[in-house]
mmCIF file of C-alpha atoms in Angstrom:
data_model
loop_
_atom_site.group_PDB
_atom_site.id
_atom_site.type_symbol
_atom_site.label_atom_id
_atom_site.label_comp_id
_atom_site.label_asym_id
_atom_site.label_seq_id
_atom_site.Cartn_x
_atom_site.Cartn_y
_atom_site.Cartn_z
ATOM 1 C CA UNK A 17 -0.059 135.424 -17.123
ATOM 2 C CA UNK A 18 -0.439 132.347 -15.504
ATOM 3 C CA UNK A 19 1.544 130.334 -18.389
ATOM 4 C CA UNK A 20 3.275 126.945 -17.241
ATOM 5 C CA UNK A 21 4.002 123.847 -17.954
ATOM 6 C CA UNK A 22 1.058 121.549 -17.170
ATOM 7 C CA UNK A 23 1.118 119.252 -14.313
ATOM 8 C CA UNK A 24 -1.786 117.006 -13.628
ATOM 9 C CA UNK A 25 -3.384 117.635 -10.410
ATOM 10 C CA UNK A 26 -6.366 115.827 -8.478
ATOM 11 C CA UNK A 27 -8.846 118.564 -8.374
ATOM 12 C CA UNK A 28 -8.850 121.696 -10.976
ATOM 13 C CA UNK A 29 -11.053 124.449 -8.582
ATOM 14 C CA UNK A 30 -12.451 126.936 -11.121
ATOM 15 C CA UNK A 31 -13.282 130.229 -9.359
ATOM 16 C CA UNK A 32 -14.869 132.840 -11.684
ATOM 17 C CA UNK A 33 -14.224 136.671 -9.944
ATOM 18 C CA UNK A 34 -15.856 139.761 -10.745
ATOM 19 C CA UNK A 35 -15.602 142.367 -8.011
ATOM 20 C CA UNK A 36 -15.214 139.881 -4.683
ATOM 21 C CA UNK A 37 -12.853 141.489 -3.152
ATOM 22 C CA UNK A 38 -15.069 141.539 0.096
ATOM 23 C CA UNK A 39 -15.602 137.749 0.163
ATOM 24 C CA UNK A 40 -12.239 136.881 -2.338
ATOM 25 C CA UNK A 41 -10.123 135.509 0.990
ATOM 26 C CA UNK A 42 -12.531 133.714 2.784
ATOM 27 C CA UNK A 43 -13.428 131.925 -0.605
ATOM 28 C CA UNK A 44 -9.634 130.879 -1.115
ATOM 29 C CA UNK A 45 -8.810 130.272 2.714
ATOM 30 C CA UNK A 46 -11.467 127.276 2.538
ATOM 31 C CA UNK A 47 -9.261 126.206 -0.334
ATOM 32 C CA UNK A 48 -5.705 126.671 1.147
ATOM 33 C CA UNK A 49 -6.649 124.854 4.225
ATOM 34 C CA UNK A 50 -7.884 121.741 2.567
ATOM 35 C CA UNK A 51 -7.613 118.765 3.876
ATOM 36 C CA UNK A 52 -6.332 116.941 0.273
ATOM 37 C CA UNK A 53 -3.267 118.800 0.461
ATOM 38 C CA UNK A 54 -2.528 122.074 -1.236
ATOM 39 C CA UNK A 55 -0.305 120.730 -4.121
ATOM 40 C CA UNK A 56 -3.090 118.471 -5.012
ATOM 41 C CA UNK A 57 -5.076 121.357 -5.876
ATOM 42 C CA UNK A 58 -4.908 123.583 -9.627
ATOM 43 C CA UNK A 59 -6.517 126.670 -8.844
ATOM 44 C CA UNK A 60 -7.701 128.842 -12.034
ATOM 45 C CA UNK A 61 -9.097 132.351 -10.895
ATOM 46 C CA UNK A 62 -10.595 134.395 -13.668
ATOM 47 C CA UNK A 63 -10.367 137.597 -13.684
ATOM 48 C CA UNK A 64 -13.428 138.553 -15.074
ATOM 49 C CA UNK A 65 -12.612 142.276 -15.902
ATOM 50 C CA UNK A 66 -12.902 143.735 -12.119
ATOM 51 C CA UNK A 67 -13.354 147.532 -11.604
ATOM 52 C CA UNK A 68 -12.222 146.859 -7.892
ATOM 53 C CA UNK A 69 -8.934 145.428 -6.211
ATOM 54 C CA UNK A 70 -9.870 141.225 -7.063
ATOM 55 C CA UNK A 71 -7.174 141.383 -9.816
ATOM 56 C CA UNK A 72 -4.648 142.597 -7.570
ATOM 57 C CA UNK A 73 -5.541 140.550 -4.395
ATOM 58 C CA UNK A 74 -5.250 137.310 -7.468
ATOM 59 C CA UNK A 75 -2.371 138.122 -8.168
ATOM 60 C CA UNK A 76 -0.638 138.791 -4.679
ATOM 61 C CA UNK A 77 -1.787 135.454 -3.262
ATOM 62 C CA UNK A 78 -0.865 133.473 -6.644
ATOM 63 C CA UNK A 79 2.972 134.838 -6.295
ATOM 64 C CA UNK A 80 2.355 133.346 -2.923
ATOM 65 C CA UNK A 81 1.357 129.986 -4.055
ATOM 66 C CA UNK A 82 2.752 130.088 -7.883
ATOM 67 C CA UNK A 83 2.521 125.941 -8.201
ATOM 68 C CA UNK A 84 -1.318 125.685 -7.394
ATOM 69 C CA UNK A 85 -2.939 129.086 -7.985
ATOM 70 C CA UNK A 86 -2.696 130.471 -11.884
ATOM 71 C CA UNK A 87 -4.086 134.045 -12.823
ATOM 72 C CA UNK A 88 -6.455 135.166 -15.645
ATOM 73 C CA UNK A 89 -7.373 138.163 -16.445
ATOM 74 C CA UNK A 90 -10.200 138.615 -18.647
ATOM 75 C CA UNK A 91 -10.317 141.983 -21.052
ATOM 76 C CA UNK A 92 -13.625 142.502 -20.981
ATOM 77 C CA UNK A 93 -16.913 140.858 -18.259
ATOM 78 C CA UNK A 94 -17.751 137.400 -19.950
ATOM 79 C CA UNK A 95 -20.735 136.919 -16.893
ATOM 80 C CA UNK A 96 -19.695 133.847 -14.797
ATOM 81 C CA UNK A 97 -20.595 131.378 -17.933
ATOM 82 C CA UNK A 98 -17.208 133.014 -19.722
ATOM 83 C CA UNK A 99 -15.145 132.919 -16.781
ATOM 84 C CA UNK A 100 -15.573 129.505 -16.419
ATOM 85 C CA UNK A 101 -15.136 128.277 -19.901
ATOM 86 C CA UNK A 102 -11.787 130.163 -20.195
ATOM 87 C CA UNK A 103 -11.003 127.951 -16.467
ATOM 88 C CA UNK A 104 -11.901 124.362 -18.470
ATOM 89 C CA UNK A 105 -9.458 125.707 -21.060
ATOM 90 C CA UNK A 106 -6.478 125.464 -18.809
ATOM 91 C CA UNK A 107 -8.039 122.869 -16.265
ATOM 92 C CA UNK A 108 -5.764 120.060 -15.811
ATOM 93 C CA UNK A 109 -6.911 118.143 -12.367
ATOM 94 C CA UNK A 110 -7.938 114.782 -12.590
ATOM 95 C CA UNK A 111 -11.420 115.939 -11.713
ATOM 96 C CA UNK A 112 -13.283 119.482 -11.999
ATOM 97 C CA UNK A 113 -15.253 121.534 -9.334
ATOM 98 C CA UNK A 114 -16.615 125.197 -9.833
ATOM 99 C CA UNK A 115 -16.204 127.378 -6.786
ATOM 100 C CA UNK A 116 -18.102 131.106 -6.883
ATOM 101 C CA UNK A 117 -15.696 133.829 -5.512
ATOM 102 C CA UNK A 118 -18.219 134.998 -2.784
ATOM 103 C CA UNK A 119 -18.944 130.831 -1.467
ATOM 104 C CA UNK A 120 -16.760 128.677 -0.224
ATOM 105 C CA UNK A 121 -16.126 125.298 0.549
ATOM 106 C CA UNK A 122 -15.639 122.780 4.185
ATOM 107 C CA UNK A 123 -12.074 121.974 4.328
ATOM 108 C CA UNK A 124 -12.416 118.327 3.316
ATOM 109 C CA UNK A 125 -14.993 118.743 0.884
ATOM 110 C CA UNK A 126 -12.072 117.401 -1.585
ATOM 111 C CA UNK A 127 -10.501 114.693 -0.001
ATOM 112 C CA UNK A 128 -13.905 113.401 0.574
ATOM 113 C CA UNK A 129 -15.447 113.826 -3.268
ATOM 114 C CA UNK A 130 -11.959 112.735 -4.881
ATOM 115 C CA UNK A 131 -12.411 109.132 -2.557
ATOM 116 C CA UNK A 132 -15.352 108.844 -3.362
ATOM 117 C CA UNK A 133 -14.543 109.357 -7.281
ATOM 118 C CA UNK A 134 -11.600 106.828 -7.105
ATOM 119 C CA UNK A 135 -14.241 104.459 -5.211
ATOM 120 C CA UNK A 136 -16.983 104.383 -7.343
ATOM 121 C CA UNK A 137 -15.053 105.673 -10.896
ATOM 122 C CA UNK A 138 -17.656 108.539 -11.434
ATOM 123 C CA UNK A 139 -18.265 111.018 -13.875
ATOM 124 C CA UNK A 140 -20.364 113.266 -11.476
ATOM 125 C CA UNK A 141 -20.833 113.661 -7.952
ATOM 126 C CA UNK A 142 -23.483 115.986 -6.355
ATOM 127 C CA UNK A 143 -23.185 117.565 -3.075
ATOM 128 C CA UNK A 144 -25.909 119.555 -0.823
ATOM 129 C CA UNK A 145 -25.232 123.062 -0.078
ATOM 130 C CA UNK A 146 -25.741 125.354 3.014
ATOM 131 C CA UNK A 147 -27.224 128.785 2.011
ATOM 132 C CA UNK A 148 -25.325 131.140 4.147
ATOM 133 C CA UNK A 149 -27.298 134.920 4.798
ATOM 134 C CA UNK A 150 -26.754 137.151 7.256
ATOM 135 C CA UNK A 151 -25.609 134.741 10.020
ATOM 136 C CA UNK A 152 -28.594 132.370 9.227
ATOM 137 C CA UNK A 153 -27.175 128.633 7.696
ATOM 138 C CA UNK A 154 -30.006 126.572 5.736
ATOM 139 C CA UNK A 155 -29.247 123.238 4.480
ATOM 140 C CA UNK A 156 -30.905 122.517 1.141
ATOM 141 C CA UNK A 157 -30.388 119.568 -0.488
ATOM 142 C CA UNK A 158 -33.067 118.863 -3.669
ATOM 143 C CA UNK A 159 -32.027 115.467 -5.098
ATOM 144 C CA UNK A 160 -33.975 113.140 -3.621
ATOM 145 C CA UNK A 161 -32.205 109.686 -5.113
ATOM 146 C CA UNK A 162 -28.991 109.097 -2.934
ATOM 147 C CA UNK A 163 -26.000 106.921 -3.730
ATOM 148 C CA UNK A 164 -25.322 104.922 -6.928
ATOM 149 C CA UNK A 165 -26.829 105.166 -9.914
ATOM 150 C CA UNK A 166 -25.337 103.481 -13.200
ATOM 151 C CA UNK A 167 -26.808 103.998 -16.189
ATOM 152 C CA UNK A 168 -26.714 100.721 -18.180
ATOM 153 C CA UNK A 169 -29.804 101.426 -21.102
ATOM 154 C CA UNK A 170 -32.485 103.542 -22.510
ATOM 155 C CA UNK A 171 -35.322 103.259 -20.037
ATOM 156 C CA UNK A 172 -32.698 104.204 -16.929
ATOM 157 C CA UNK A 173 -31.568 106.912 -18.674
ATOM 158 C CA UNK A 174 -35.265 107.954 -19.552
ATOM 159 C CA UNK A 175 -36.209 107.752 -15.972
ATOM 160 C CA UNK A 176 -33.112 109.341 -14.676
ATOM 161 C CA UNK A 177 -33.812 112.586 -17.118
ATOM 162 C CA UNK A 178 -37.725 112.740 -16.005
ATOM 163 C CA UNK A 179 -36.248 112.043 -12.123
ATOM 164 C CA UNK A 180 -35.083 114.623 -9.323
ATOM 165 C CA UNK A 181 -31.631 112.954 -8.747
ATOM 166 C CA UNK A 182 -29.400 115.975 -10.283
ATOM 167 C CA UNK A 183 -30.175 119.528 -10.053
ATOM 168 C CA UNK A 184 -28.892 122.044 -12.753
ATOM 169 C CA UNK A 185 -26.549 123.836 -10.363
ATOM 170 C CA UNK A 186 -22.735 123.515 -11.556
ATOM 171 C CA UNK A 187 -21.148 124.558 -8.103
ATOM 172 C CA UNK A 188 -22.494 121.693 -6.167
ATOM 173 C CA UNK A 189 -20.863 118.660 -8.501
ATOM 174 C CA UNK A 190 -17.656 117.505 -9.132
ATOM 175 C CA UNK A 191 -16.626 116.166 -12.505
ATOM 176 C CA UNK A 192 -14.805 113.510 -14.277
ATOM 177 C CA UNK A 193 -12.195 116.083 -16.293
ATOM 178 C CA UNK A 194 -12.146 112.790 -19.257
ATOM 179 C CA UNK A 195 -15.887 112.927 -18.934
ATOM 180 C CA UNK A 196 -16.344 116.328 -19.811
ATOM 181 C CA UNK A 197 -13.571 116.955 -22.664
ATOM 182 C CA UNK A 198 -15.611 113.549 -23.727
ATOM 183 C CA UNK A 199 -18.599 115.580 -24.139
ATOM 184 C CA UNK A 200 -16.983 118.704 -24.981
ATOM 185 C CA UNK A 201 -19.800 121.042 -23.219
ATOM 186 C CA UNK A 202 -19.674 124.822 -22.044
ATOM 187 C CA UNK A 203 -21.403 127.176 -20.874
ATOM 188 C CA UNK A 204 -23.693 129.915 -22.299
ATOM 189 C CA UNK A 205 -21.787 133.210 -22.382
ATOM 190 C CA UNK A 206 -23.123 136.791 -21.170
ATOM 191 C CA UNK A 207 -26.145 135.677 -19.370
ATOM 192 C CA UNK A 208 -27.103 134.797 -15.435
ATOM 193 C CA UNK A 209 -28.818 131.346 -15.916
ATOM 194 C CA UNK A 210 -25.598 129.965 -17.288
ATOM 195 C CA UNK A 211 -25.269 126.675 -15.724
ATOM 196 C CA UNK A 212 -27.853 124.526 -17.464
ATOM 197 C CA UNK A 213 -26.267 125.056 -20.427
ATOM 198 C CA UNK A 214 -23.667 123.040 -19.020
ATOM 199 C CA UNK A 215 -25.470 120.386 -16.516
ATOM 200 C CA UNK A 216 -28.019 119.354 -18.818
ATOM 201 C CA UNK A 217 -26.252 117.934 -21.578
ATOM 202 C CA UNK A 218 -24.284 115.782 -19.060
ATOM 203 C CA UNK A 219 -27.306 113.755 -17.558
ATOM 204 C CA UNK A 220 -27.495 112.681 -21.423
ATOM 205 C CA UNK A 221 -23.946 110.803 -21.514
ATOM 206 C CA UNK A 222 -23.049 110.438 -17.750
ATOM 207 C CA UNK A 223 -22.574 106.544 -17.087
ATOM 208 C CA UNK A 224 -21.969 107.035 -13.380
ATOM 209 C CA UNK A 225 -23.546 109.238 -11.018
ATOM 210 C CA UNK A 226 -23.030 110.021 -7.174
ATOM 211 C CA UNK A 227 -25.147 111.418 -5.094
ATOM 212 C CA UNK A 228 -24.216 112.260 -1.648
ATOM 213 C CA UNK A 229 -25.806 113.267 1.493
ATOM 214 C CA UNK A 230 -23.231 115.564 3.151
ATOM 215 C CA UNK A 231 -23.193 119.391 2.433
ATOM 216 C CA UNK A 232 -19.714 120.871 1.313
ATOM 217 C CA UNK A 233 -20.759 123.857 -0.645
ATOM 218 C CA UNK A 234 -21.575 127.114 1.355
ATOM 219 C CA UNK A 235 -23.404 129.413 -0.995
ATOM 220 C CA UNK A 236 -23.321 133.129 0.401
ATOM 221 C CA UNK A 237 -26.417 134.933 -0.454
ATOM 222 C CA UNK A 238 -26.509 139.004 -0.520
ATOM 223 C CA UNK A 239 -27.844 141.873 -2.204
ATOM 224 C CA UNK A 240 -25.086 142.235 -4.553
ATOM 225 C CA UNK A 241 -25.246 139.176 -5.863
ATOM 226 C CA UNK A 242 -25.886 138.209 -9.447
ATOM 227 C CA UNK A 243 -29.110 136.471 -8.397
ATOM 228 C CA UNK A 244 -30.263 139.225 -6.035
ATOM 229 C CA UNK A 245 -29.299 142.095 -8.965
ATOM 230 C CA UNK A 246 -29.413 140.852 -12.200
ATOM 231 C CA UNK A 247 -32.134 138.567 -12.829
ATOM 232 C CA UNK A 248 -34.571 141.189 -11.138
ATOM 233 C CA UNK A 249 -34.028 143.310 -13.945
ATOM 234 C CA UNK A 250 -37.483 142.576 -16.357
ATOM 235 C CA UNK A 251 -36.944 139.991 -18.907
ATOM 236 C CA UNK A 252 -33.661 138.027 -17.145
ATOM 237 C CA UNK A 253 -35.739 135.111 -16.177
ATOM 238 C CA UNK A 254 -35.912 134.295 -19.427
ATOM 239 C CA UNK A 255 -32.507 133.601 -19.596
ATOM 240 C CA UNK A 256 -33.035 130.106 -18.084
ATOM 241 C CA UNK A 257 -35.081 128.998 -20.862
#
């Protein structure tokens, strides 16, 4: 499933899904109402071997929407780092952003990043997020280098690795799709503390960096989150490392 002939796009939104089906439709409303237009939009939702309904709510609202939402279903849990490797495999937007299934994003949050990727020819942009828990909002944006930054030789690049101007989130960025088949990077498989496996090699070859001030990523915190479940269990912190 989820087989076609491939059309490039402006934005390929990677949504890994493993049991959402509480959150699954206010996660893909944000994306159905954006402001860049629908059919500028490839939508990959993995499957990421649900015990629940997600699978079946996937695939009713991709026979809805069959030219900008595509189906996979994974045969056995690959963790979020799987799901989204399997997504790069059939990305084929212009650019790359990784939505979770239980966030979701403002409505403009891609018109905005793709102008400002045609305007400054970046490989990444970062974004603030707003942590969303039970009905409290909390901006929090980390980088403190806003803006520009080029990186033209070895003692930028050394100070832009030792600096705070990218965090090692993979939700709040949106990439260059050349950039990262460039690179060729993916992410760990089978553990929580996936994404620096797949941010960290970046700040090594990126060229062009963005960082903006405005917050388009809503993160949804809650107990039965991977954060809040799995990397309480003794030993998962280690997975960062």
């Amino acid at each position: 499933k989820g087989k076609r002939e491939k059309i490039m796009k402006k934005v390929s939104v990677i949504i890994p899904c493993y049991n959402a089906e509480e959150y699954l439709s206010a996660c893909l409303e944000s994306l159905l109402r954006q402001t860049i237009g629908l059919d500028n939009l490839d939508i990959i939702c993995v499957d990421d071997a649900s015990t629940d309904h997600t699978g079946r709510l996937l695939d009713a609202i991709a026979q809805q929407y069959p030219d900008s939402i595509r189906v996979f279903h994974l045969p056995q849990n690959c963790r979020q780092g799987g799901a989204r490797n399997v997504g790069l495999e059939h990305a084929t937007g212009e650019y790359v952003a990784f939505l979770d299934a239980d966030d979701w994003v403002d409505v403009s949050a891609y018109q905005k990043l793709y102008e400002l990727a045609q305007q400054y020819d970046t490989d990444i942009i970062q974004y603030p997020m707003t942590k969303y828990y039970e009905g409290v909002v909390q901006a929090e944006d980390p980088a403190q280098i806003k803006g520009l930054i080029v990186l033209t030789d070895q003692q930028m690049r050394k100070l832009f690795l030792a600096g705070q101007a990218l965090t090692c989130g993979s939700q709040t960025k949106f990439y260059n799709r050349s950039f990262l088949e460039e690179v060729q990077v993916r992410f760990v498989e089978g553990c929580a503390y996936e994404e620096p496996s797949f941010v960290y090699p970046l700040l090594f070859y990126a060229k062009r960096v963005y960082c903006t001030e405005e917050p388009l990523y809503y993160y949804r915190m809650h107990e039965a989150s991977t954060m809040h479940q799995y990397v309480r269990q003794p030993g998962k912190l280690y997975d960062h490392a």
